[in-house]
C-alpha angles and dihedrals in degrees: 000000000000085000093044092047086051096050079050096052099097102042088050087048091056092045094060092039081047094044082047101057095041090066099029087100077049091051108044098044079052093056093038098058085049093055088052096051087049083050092050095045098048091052096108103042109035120062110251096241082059087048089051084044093058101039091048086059097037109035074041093063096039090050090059090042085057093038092058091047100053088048091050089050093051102045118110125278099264129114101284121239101251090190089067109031081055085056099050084042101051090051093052098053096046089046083050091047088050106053097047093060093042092050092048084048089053093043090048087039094059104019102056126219092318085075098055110088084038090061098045100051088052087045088053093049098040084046096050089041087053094059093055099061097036099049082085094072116031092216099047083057104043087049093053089044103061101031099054116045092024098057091043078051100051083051108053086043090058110035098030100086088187113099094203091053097042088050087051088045092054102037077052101042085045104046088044085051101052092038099058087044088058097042089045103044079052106051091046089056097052089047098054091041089061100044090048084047092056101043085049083055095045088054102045091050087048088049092045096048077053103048090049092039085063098045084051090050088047092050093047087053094042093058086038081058099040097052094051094052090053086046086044094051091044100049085045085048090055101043088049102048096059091065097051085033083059094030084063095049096047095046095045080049091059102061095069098028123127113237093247082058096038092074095052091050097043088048084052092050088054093058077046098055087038095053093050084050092051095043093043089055091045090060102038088050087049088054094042092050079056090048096052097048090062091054143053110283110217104222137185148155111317129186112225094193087055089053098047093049097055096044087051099052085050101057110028087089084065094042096056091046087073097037103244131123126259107199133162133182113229130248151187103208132122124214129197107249150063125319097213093042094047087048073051089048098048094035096056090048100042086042094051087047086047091052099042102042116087104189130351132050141311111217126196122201143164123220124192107226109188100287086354136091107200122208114219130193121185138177146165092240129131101292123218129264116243083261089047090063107052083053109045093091099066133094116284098346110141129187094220114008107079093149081059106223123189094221094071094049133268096271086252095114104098088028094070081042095059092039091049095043087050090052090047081039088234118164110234114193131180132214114176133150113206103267102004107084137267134254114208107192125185112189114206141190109274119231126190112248116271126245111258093255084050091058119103123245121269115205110211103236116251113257112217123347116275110161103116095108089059129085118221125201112210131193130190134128100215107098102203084048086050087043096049096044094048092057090050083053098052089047092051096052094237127135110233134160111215115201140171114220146004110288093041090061094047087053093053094045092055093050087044103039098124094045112029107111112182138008120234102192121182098221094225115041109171091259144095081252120085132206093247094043088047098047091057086052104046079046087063093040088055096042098222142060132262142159115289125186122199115216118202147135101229118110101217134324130138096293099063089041083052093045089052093051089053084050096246128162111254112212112186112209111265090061104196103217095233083064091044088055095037081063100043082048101064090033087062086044098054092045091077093046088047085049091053088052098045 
């Protein structure tokens, strides 16, 4: 509170300087009526040019009181300068002090005793009235205080040569005193006590319209939130359901197919299946990219040649299906980030060009801007409206495609790149004319290139699939995942034991030690055992060490932090099966090497 009253000091200081200088006409027209009514009293008794004498000082003194306040009143609306309005303060109330001792030592000195106990009610009641108007300000007070009742005081010590009356002088000069230092101390305090009170209010009702003005804020994104995520989910719902809508029909259809027919449904079930994949990995990269937003992102030095060069051997396929032309101009810089979330990043861009450009040419390019390298994607496609813009960024909007067809994408594309640029904190801008083409730019962090022992690894993708002279050991407990694998691995040639918990794995590992090659572990496996835990415990058993991969749906969390440290292989369900023989590749690879060793 102590803290809180000091940061308040100088606003309560400009309130009662304030408050001063408001009543000061008040005031002085106040002080002024009592002087004249000394001065008439006086008449008789004091000669005219002493009257004249004691209304020049007084009335003096009161015209500048009442000059001070009608400027004060009239200077411009701004914080005034409490240095100098104490001052001018200060000054007013010792020149008022003054005069009003001065004039009741001119009235004494020339009126005789008549005129004492006179002098001393109108001193009592300019004095008390003087407190009233310079509590406001302590040093106004302290400065009429002591210059009014003490110099009438001095005098009558020194110039009244009877002792009765100079004993009553002073009881009356003290008491009055001592009266007008109590009232005073008092009534300052008072003062300063409500004005601090009100200021405290003021700024509890401003922290508390804040501070609900916040919660109001929090609510409003909440539902914002809130909303988006229902609009999210229901957009997902449809776009799922047409693939297992078309996935039942197919499969009722096969039953009774003819075998001419079979081929054609079973090649439709397979879009179907591929859909659901596409569309699966869309939204739990989209949740990832949320995720990743709320942690820390690991970043490093990525290559955005070799990006680009990736995501453009991936797609110009796609690219030269429809005839346009996927070019790039080459580059050297280095960007902060993640090299599978910038090839995200790229692919999302390049692939929504590709989909959206008829006829002429998709063009990647990279820009340094100052500290910043900026990626730049640009076609001859169709271009966005003014309205189209504004819009592109949000789930499942797409320009031309208003019969939403899965073929031509789920309208997720920019929307990863937007999540994902908000996690790198990356800056993604826009610039398209209706009919005339877009260009999508990111602009990233710049890094200076690594040194060649500072760059990561690059594994050489596996030509072919040659994994039949290798045993796997598979573990899942779900049985139609166990059926169906074990039917890939039959018609694939490949040994494998296919197994459903813990001790059934450990079992099989024992029987299979010498020729086991590689672990596939579900993560979760309805146990108290999971896939990480077991696979540290089937590598004992085996006595040696092999590749594991770890299949599971979830999109991060501790175990598959803790998967990758131990250097295992991480499979997202769905597996695509070009990942699952990619793995069972370079496990086959690694058996003869092992064999060499042993």
């Amino acid at each position: 509170m102590k803290t809180e009253a000091a940061g308040l000091d100088l606003p309560v200081r400009r309130d009662l300087l304030h408050s001063l200088f408001m009543q000061a006409p008040a005031t002085a027209i106040g002080a002024s009526s009592m002087c004249l009514l000394m001065a008439y009293a006086a008449w008789q008794h004091v000669p005219d040019f002493i009257i004249g004498c004691f209304l020049l000082i007084t009335l003096g003194v009161q015209a500048f009181r009442l000059a001070t306040g009608l400027i004060f009143r009239r200077r411009p609306a701004t914080p005034l300068d409490p240095r100098f309005w104490g001052a001018v303060a200060t000054a007013t109330a010792s020149a008022s002090g003054l005069s009003v001792a001065l004039g009741c030592v001119l009235l004494h000195l020339y009126g005789g005793e008549p005129l004492l106990v006179f002098i001393f009610m109108m001193l009592t009641g300019l004095n008390a009235g003087g407190v009233g108007n310079n509590s406001y300000h302590p040093p106004a007070l302290r400065a009429f205080v002591f210059l009014s009742t003490p110099v009438f005081m001095v005098y009558m010590l020194i110039f009244i040569e009877s002792p009765n009356l100079t004993i009553l002088a002073i009881a009356l000069a003290v008491h009055a005193f001592i009266t007008l230092m109590v009232i005073g101390r008092d009534h300052m305090r008072t003062l300063r006590s409500s004005v601090l009170l009100r200021h405290e209010k003021n700024d509890l009702l401003e922290q508390l319209q804040q501070q609900t003005a916040a919660a109001e804020a929090a609510r409003a994104h909440a539902e914002a939130a809130n909303e988006e995520k229902t609009r999210f989910f229901a957009s997902a719902s449809h776009d799922l359901r047409q693939p297992v809508h078309a996935l039942n029909l197919y499969t009722t259809l096969l039953r009774d197919a003819s075998d001419e027919d079979r081929g054609e449904l079973l090649e439709r079930v397979g879009r179907c299946v591929n859909t659901l994949d596409d569309l699966f990995n869309a939204l739990l990269t989209v949740s990832r990219a949320e995720a990743t937003g709320r942690d820390t992102v690991r970043q490093h030095a990525v290559s955005l040649d070799a990006a680009i060069d990736s995501v453009l051997t991936q797609l110009e396929p796609q690219a030269r299906k429809k005839g346009l032309a996927l070019r790039r101009a080459p580059t050297s810089l280095w960007v902060r980030g993640d090299a599978i979330a910038v090839e995200r990043i790229l692919g999302n861009l390049v692939s929504n060009a590709i989909r959206f450009t008829a006829n002429g040419t998709v063009l990647v390019g990279v820009r340094r801007r100052g500290g910043s390298a900026e990626l730049q994607v640009l076609d001859t496609g169709i271009g966005l409206a003014d309205a189209q813009r504004a819009r592109i960024f949000e789930e499942f909007y797409q320009v031309a495609n208003p019969g939403r067809d899965a073929a031509q994408g789920f309208g997720l594309g920019l929307v990863i790149v937007q999540r994902l640029c908000q996690s790198f904190g990356y800056e993604v801008s826009v610039h398209s004319v209706a009919g005339r083409g877009t260009r999508l730019s990111v602009a990233m962090p710049q890094l200076p290139a690594p040194t060649e022992s500072e760059e990561p690894a690059v594994h050489a993708d596996t030509e072919g699939f040659s994994a039949s002279h290798i045993s796997t050991l598979m573990v899942d407990d779900d049985p139609m995942i166990r059926d169906a694998m074990q039917r890939v691995f039959a018609d694939w040639g490949m040994s494998a034991q296919i197994v459903a918990g813990g001790e059934q794995a450990l079992e099989a590992a024992v029987c299979m030690s010498a020729s086991c090659g590689c672990l596939l572990l579900d993560l979760r496996l309805g146990e108290a055992l999971n896939g990480v835990q077991l696979a540290q415990q089937l590598l004992d058993v085996l006595g040696h060490r092999i590749p594991v991969a770890i299949l599971t749906g979830e999109a991060e969390g501790p175990l598959l932090d803790e998967a990758r440290a131990l250097g295992y292989t991480v499979l997202r369900k769905p597996v695509k099966i070009m990942r699952l023989r990619a793995f069972l590749t370079a496990a086959a690879a690694q058996a003869p090497r092992r064999a060499e060793l042993s």
